[in-house]
mmCIF file of C-alpha atoms in Angstrom:
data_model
loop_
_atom_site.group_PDB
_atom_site.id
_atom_site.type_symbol
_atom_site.label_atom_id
_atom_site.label_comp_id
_atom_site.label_asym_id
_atom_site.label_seq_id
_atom_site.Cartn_x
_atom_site.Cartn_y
_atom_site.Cartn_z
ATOM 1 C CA UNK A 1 -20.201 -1.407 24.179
ATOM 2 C CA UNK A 2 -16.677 -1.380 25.794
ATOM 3 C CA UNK A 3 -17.769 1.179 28.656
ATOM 4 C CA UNK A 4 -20.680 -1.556 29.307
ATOM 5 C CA UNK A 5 -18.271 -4.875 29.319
ATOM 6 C CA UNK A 6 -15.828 -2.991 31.846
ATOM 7 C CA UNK A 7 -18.737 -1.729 34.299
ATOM 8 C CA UNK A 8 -19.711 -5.551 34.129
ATOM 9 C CA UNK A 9 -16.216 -7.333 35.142
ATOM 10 C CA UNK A 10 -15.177 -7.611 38.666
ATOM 11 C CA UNK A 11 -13.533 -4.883 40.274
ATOM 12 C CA UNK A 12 -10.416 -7.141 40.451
ATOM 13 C CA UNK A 13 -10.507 -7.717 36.202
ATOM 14 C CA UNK A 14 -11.562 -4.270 35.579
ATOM 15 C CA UNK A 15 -9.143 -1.957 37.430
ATOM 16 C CA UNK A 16 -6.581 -3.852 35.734
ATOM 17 C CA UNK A 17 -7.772 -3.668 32.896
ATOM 18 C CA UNK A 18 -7.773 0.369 33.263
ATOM 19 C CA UNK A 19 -4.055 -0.003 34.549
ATOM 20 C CA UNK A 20 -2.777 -1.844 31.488
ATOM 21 C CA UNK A 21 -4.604 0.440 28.728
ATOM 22 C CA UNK A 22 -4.126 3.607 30.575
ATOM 23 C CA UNK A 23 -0.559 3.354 30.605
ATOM 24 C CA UNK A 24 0.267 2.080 27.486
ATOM 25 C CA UNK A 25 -1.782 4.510 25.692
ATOM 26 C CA UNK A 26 -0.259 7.216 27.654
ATOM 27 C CA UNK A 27 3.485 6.345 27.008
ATOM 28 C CA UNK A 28 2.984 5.985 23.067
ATOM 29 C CA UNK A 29 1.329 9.183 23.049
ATOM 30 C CA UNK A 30 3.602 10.811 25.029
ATOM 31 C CA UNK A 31 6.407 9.109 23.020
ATOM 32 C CA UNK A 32 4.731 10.158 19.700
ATOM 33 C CA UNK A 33 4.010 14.345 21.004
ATOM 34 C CA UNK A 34 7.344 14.279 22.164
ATOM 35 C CA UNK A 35 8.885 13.099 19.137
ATOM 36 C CA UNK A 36 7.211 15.117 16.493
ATOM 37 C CA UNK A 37 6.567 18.098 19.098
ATOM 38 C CA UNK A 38 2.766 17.701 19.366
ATOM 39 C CA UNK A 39 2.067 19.297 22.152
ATOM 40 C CA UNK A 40 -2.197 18.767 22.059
ATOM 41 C CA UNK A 41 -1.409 15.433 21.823
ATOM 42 C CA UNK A 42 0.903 15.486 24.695
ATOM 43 C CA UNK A 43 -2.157 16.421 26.886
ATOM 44 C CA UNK A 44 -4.194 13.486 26.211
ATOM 45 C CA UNK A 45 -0.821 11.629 26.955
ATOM 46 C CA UNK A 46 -1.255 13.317 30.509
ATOM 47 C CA UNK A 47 -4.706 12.398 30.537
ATOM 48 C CA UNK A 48 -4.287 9.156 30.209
ATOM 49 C CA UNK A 49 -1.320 8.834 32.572
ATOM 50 C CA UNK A 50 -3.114 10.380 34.936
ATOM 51 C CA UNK A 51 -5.769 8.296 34.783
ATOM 52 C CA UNK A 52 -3.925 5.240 35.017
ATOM 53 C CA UNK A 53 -2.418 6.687 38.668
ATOM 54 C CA UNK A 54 -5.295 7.287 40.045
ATOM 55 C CA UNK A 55 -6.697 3.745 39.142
ATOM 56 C CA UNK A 56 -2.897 2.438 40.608
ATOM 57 C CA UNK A 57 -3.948 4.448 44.069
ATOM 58 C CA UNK A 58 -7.386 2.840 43.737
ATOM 59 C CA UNK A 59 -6.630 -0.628 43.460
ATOM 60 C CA UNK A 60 -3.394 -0.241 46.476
ATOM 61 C CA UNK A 61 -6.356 1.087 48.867
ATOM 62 C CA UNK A 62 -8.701 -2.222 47.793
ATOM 63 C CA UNK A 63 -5.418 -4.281 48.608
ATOM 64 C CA UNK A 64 -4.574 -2.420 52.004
ATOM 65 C CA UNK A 65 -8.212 -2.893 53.187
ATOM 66 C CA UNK A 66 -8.265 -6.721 52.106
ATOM 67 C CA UNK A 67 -4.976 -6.927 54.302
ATOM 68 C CA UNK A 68 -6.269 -5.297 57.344
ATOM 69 C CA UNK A 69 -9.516 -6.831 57.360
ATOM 70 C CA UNK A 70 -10.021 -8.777 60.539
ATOM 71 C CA UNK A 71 -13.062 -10.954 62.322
ATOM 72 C CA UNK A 72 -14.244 -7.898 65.020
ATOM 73 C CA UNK A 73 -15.223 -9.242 68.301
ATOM 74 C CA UNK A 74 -18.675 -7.788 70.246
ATOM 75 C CA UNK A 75 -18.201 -4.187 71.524
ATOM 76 C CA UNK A 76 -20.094 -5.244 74.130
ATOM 77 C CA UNK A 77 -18.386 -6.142 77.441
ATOM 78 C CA UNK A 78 -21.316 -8.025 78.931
ATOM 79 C CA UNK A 79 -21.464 -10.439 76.627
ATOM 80 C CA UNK A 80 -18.301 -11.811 76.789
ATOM 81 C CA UNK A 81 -19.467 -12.964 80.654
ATOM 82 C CA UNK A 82 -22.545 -14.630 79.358
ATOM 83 C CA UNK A 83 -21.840 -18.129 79.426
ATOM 84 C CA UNK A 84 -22.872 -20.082 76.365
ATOM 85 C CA UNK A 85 -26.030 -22.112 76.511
ATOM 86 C CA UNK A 86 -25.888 -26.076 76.018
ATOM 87 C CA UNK A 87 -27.543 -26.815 72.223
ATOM 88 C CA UNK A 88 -30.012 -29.769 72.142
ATOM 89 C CA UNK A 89 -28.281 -32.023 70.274
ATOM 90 C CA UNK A 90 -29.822 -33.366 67.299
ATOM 91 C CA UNK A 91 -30.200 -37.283 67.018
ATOM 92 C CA UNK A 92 -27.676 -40.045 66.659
ATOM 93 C CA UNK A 93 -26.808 -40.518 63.007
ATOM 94 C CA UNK A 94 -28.166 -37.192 61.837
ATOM 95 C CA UNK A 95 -25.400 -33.741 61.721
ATOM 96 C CA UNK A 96 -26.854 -30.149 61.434
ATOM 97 C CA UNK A 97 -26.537 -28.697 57.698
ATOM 98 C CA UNK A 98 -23.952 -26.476 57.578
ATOM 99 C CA UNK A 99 -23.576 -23.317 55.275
ATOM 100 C CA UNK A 100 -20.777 -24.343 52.629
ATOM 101 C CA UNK A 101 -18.073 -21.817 54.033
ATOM 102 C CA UNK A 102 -17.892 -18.964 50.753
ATOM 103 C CA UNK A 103 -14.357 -18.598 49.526
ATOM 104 C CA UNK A 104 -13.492 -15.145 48.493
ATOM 105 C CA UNK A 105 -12.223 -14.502 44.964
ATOM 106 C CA UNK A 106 -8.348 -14.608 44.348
ATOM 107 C CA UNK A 107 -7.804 -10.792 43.599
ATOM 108 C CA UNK A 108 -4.286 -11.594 42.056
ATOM 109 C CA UNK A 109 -5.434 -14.528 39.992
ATOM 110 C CA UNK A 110 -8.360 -12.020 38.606
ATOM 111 C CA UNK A 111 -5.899 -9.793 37.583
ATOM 112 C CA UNK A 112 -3.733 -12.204 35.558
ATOM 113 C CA UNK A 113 -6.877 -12.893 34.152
ATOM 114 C CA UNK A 114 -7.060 -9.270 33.343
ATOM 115 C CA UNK A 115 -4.075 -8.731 32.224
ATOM 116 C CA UNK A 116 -4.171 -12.125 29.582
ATOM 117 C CA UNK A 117 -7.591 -11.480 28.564
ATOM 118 C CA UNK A 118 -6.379 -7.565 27.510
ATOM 119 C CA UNK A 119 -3.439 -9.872 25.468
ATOM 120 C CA UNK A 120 -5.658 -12.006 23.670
ATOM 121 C CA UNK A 121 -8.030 -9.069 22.861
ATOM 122 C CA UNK A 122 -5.036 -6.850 21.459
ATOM 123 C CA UNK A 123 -3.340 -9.920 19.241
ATOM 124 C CA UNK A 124 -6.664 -10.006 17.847
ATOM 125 C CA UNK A 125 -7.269 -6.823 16.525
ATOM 126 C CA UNK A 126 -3.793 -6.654 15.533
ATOM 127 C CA UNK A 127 -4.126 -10.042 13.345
ATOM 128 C CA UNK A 128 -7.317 -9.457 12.458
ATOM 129 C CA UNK A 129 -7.112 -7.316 9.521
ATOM 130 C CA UNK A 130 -3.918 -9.785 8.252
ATOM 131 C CA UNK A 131 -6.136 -12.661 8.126
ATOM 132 C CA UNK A 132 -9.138 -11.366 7.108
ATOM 133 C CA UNK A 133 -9.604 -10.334 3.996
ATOM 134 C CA UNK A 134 -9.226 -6.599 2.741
ATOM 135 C CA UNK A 135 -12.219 -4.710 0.556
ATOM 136 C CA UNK A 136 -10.443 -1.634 0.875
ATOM 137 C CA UNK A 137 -11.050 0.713 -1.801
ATOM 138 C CA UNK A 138 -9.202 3.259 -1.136
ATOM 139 C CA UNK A 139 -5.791 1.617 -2.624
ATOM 140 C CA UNK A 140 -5.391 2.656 -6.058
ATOM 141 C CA UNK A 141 -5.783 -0.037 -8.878
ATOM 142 C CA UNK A 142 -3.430 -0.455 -11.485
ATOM 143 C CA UNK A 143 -5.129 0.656 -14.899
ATOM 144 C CA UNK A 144 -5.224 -2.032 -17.543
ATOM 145 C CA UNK A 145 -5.429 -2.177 -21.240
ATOM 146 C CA UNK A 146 -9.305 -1.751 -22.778
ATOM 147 C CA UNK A 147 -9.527 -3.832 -25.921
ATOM 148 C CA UNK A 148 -12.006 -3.055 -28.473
ATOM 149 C CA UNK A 149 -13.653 -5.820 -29.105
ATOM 150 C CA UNK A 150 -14.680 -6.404 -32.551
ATOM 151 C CA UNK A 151 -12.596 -3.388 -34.346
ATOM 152 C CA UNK A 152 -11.652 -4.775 -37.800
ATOM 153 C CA UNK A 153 -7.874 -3.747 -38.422
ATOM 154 C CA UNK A 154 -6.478 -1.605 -40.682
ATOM 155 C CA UNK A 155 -5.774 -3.316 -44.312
ATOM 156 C CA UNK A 156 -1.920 -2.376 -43.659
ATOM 157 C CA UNK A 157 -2.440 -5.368 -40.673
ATOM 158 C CA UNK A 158 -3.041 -8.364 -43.414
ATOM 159 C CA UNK A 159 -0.270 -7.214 -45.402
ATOM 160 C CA UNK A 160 1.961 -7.302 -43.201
ATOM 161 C CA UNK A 161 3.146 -10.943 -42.208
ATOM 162 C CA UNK A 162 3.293 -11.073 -37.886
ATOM 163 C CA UNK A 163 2.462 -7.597 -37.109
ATOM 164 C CA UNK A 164 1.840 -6.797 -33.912
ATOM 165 C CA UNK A 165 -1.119 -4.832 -32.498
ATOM 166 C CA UNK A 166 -2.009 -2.265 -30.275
ATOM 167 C CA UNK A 167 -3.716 -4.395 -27.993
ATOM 168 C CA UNK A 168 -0.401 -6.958 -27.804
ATOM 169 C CA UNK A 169 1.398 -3.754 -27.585
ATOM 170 C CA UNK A 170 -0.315 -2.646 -24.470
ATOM 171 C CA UNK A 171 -0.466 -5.681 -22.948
ATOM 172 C CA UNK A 172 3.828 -6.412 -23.496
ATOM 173 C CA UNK A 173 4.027 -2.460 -22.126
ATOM 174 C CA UNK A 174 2.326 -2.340 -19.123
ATOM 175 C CA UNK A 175 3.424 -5.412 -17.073
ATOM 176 C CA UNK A 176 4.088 -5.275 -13.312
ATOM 177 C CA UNK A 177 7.807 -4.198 -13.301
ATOM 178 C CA UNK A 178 7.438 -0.988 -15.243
ATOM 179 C CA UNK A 179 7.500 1.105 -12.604
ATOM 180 C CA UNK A 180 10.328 -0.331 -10.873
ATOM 181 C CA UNK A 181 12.393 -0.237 -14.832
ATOM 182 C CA UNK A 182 11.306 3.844 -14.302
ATOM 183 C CA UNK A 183 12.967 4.224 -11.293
ATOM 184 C CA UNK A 184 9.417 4.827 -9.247
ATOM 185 C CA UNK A 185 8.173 1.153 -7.615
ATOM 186 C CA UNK A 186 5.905 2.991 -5.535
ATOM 187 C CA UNK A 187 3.824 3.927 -7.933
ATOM 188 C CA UNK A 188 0.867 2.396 -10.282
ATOM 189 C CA UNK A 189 -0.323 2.872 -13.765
ATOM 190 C CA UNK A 190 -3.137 5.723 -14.255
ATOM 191 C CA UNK A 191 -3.426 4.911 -17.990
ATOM 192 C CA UNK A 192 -3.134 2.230 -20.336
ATOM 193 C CA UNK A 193 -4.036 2.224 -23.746
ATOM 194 C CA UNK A 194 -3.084 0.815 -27.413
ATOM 195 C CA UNK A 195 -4.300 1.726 -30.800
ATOM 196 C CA UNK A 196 -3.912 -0.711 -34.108
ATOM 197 C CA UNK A 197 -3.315 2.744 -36.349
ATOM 198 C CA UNK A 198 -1.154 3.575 -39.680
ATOM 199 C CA UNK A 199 1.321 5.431 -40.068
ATOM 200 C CA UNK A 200 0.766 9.135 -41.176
ATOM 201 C CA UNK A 201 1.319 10.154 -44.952
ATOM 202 C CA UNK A 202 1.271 6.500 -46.074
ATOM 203 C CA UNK A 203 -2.395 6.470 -47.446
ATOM 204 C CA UNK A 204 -3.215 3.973 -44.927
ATOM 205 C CA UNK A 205 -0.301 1.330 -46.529
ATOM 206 C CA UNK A 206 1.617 1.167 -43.803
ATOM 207 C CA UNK A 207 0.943 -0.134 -40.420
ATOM 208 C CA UNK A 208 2.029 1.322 -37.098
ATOM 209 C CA UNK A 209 -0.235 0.188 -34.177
ATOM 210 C CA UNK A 210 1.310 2.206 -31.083
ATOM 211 C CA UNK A 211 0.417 1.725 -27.253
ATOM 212 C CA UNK A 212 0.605 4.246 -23.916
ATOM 213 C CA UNK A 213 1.034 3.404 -20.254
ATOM 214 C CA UNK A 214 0.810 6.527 -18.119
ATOM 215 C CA UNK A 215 1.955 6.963 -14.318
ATOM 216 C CA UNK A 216 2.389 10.439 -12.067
ATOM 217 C CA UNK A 217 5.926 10.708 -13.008
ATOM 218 C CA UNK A 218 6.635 9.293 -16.361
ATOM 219 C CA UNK A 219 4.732 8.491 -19.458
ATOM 220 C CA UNK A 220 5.808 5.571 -21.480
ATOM 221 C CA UNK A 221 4.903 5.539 -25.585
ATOM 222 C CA UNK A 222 5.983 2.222 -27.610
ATOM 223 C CA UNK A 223 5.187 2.626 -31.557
ATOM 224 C CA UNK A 224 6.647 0.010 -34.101
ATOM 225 C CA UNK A 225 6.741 1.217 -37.630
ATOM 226 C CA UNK A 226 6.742 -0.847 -40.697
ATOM 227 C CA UNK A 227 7.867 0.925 -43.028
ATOM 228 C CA UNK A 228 11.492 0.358 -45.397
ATOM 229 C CA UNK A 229 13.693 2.617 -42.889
ATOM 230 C CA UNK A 230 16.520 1.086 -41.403
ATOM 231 C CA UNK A 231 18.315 1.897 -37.876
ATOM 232 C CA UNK A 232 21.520 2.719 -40.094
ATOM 233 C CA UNK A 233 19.356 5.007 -42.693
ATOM 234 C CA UNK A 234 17.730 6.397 -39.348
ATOM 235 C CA UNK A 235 21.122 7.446 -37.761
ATOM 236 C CA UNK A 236 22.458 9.429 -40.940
ATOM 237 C CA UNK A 237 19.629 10.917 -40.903
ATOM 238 C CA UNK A 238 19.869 12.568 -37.426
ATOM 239 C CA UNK A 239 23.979 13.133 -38.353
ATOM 240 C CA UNK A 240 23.031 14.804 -41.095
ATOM 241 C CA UNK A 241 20.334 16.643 -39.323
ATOM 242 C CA UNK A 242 23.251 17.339 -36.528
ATOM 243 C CA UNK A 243 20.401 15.980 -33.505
ATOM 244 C CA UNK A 244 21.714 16.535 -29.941
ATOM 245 C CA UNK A 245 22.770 13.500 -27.849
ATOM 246 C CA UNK A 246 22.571 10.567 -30.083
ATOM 247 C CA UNK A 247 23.828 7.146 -29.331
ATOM 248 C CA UNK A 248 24.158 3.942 -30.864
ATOM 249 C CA UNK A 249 23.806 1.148 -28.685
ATOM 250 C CA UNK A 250 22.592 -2.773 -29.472
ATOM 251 C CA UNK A 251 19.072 -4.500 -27.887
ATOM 252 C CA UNK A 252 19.091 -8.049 -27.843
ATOM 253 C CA UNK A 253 21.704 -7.910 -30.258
ATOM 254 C CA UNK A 254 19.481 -5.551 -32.771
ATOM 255 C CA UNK A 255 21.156 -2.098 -33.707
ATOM 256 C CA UNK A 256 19.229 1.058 -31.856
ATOM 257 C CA UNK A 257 20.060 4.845 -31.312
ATOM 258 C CA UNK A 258 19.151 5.851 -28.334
ATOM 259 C CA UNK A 259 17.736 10.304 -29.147
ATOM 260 C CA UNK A 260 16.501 13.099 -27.460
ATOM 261 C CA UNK A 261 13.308 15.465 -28.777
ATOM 262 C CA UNK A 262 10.493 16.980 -27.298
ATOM 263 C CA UNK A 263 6.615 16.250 -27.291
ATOM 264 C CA UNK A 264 3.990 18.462 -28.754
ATOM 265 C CA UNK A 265 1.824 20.786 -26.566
ATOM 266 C CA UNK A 266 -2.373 21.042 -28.199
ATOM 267 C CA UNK A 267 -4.086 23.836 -26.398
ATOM 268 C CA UNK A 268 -7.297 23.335 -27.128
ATOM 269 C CA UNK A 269 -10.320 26.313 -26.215
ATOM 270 C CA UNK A 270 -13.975 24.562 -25.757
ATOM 271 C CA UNK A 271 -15.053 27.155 -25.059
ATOM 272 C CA UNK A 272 -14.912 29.903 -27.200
ATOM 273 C CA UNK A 273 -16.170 28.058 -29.532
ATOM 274 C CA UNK A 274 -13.046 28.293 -31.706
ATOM 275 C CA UNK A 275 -10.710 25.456 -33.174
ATOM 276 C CA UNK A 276 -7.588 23.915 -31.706
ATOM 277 C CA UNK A 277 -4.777 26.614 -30.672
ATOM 278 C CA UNK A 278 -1.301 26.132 -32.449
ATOM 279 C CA UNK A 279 0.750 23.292 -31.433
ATOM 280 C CA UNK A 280 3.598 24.149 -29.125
ATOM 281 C CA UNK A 281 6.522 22.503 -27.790
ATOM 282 C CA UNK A 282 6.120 19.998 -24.906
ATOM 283 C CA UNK A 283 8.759 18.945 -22.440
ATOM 284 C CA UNK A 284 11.589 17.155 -23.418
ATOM 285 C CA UNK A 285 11.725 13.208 -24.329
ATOM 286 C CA UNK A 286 14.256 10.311 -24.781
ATOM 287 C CA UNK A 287 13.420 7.364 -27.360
ATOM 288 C CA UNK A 288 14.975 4.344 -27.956
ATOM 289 C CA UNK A 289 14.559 2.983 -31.717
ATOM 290 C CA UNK A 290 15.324 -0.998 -32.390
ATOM 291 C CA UNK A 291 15.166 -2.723 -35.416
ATOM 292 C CA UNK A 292 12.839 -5.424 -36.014
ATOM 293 C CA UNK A 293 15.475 -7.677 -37.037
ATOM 294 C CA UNK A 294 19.289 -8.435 -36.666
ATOM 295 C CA UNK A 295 19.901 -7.932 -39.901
ATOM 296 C CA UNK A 296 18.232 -4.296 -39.977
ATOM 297 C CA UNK A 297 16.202 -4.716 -43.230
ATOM 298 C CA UNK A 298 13.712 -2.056 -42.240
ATOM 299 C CA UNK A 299 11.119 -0.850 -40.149
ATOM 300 C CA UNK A 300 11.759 -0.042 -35.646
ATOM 301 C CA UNK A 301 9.955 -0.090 -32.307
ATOM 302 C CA UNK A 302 10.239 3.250 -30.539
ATOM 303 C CA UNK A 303 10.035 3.557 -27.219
ATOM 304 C CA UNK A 304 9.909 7.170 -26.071
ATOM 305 C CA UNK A 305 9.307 8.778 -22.473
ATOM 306 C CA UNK A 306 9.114 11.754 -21.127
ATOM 307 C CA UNK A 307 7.336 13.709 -17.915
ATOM 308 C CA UNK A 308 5.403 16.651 -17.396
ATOM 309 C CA UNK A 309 8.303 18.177 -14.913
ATOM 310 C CA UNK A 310 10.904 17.632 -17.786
ATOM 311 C CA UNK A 311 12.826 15.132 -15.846
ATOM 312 C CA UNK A 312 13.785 12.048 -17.420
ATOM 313 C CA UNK A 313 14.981 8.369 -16.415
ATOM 314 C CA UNK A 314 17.866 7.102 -17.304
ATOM 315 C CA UNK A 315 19.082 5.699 -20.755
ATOM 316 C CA UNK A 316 19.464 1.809 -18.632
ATOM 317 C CA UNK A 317 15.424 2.125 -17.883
ATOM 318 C CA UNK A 318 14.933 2.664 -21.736
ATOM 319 C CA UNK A 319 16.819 -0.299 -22.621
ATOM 320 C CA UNK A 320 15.464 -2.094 -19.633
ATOM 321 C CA UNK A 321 12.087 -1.588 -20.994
ATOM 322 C CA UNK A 322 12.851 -2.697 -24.496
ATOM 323 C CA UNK A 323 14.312 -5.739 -23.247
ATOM 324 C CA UNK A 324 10.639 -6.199 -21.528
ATOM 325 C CA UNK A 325 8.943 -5.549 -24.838
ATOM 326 C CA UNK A 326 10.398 -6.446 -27.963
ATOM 327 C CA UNK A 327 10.049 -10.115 -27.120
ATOM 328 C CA UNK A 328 6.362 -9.298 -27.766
ATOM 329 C CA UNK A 329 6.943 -8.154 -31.128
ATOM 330 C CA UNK A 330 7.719 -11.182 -33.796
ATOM 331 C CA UNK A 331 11.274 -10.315 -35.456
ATOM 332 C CA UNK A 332 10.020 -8.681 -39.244
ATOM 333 C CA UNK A 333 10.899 -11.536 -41.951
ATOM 334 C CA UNK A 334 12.732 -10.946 -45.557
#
């Protein structure tokens, strides 16, 4: 289609035309080989600079022939002694028709022409795709929260005045600036999901609904347990127990100990037709546990993460991301 609109134009729009796009293609090839020392690519750089010089030599010929272009007399000698003939004269009040003398195009004016026409065409296909709109696909989409619709929830749930579920859990955990709190903006949620469980042990008494946002890097959990243990209770308990790297801090002024653990590995073999392998341990993990209340009268939100790699975020993206979700969660009541 472009081949056919080019043979079409005038010789005085087209060449140009070939001038213009020759040589800018050529230099920001050239520039690009030269720069990350692609030498193939420098070739078609050539290419097209050489193409563009011998359209330059083209169009300098045109304009030298235009120039020297001159009315030619008769080669004839003998007719420059024949003397012209008197024309019968038409009648009074009537002239001969004349040919309309034909004015030649203005090859400089077709080639501002060019040049603006080659403008207009370029700012359009470099707006174009800005105001369009985009159905790209290819961009991946953040994953959201799946809700269960019509799941009754646990008996623990209606016992419990203002719990929270797994579905409000999800929902307060994976918002927009999660990635940036991890320290990787650039990246987008592959999972999202939150379950309205109870806690294990408790013969179903106790609830503890628990939600799970997962990206390439890190993977954030969020559990709240409501159960009688305090933060206080919870940090003799890892002083007696002598845990590594524990810290007290305070979350919108709630007590929290900020603790490090690791996951648990499942290997599980489909097929040979066996059940689960033993449970190993995974890489390592920091959580962040906050009581549901000022006062600390019992029960915590833990928010753990770790990563496949091992490395960890900081202990600021931890509180960063409590601060994010514990608004979410209704302060637990006497």
């Amino acid at each position: 289609m472009l081949g056919l609109l080019f043979r079409l134009l005038p010789f005085w729009v087209r060449e140009p035309l070939f001038i213009v796009v020759g040589s800018v293609f050529g230099v920001r090839i050239m520039y690009l080989a030269l720069r990350d020392h692609e030498w193939p690519a420098a070739g078609i750089g050539v290419v097209f600079l050489v193409f563009t010089a011998v359209r330059v030599h083209t169009v300098i010929r045109a304009l030298r022939a235009r120039r020297n272009a001159r009315p030619t007399a008769s080669a004839d000698p003998a007719d420059s002694a024949v003397r012209p003939q008197p024309q019968p004269q038409p009648p009074a009040g009537r002239r001969p028709a004349s040919a309309a003398p034909q004015k030649e195009p203005n090859a400089w004016g077709q080639a501002v022409a060019a040049v603006a026409l080659f403008a207009v065409l370029g700012a359009a296909l470099w707006l174009g795709p800005r105001l369009l709109p985009s159905d790209d696909v290819s961009t991946p989409q953040a994953a959201s929260c799946s809700r269960e619709e019509g799941e009754a929830l646990p008996g623990a749930y209606e016992k419990t005045p203002r719990a929270v579920t797994g579905d409000e859990l999800c929902t307060a955990l994976n918002s927009p600036d999660l990635a940036r709190l991890l320290g990787t903006p650039a990246e987008t949620a592959t999972v999202a999901s939150g379950t309205s469980d109870t806690a294990p042990l408790t013969d179903g008494k106790v609830a503890q609904p628990e939600a799970q946002v997962q990206f390439d890097t890190y993977t954030v959990n969020v559990s709240v347990a409501y159960n009688e243990l305090s933060i206080a209770q919870y940090v003799n308990l890892m002083e007696a127990g002598k845990e590594p790297e524990v810290r007290t801090v305070s979350v919108l002024d709630r007590p929290a100990v900020l603790s490090s653990g690791h996951t648990m590995a499942i290997e599980i073999d489909l097929g040979s037709g066996g059940s689960g392998g033993p449970v190993e341990q995974g890489p390592p993990s920091r959580t962040l546990s906050v009581a549901l209340d000022r006062k600390d009268r019992g029960g915590y939100c833990d928010i753990t993460v770790w990563s496949r790699s091992g490395a960890l975020p900081d202990d600021s993206a931890l509180l960063a991301i409590a601060e994010t979700v514990l608004p979410a969660i209704p302060e637990r009541t006497a």
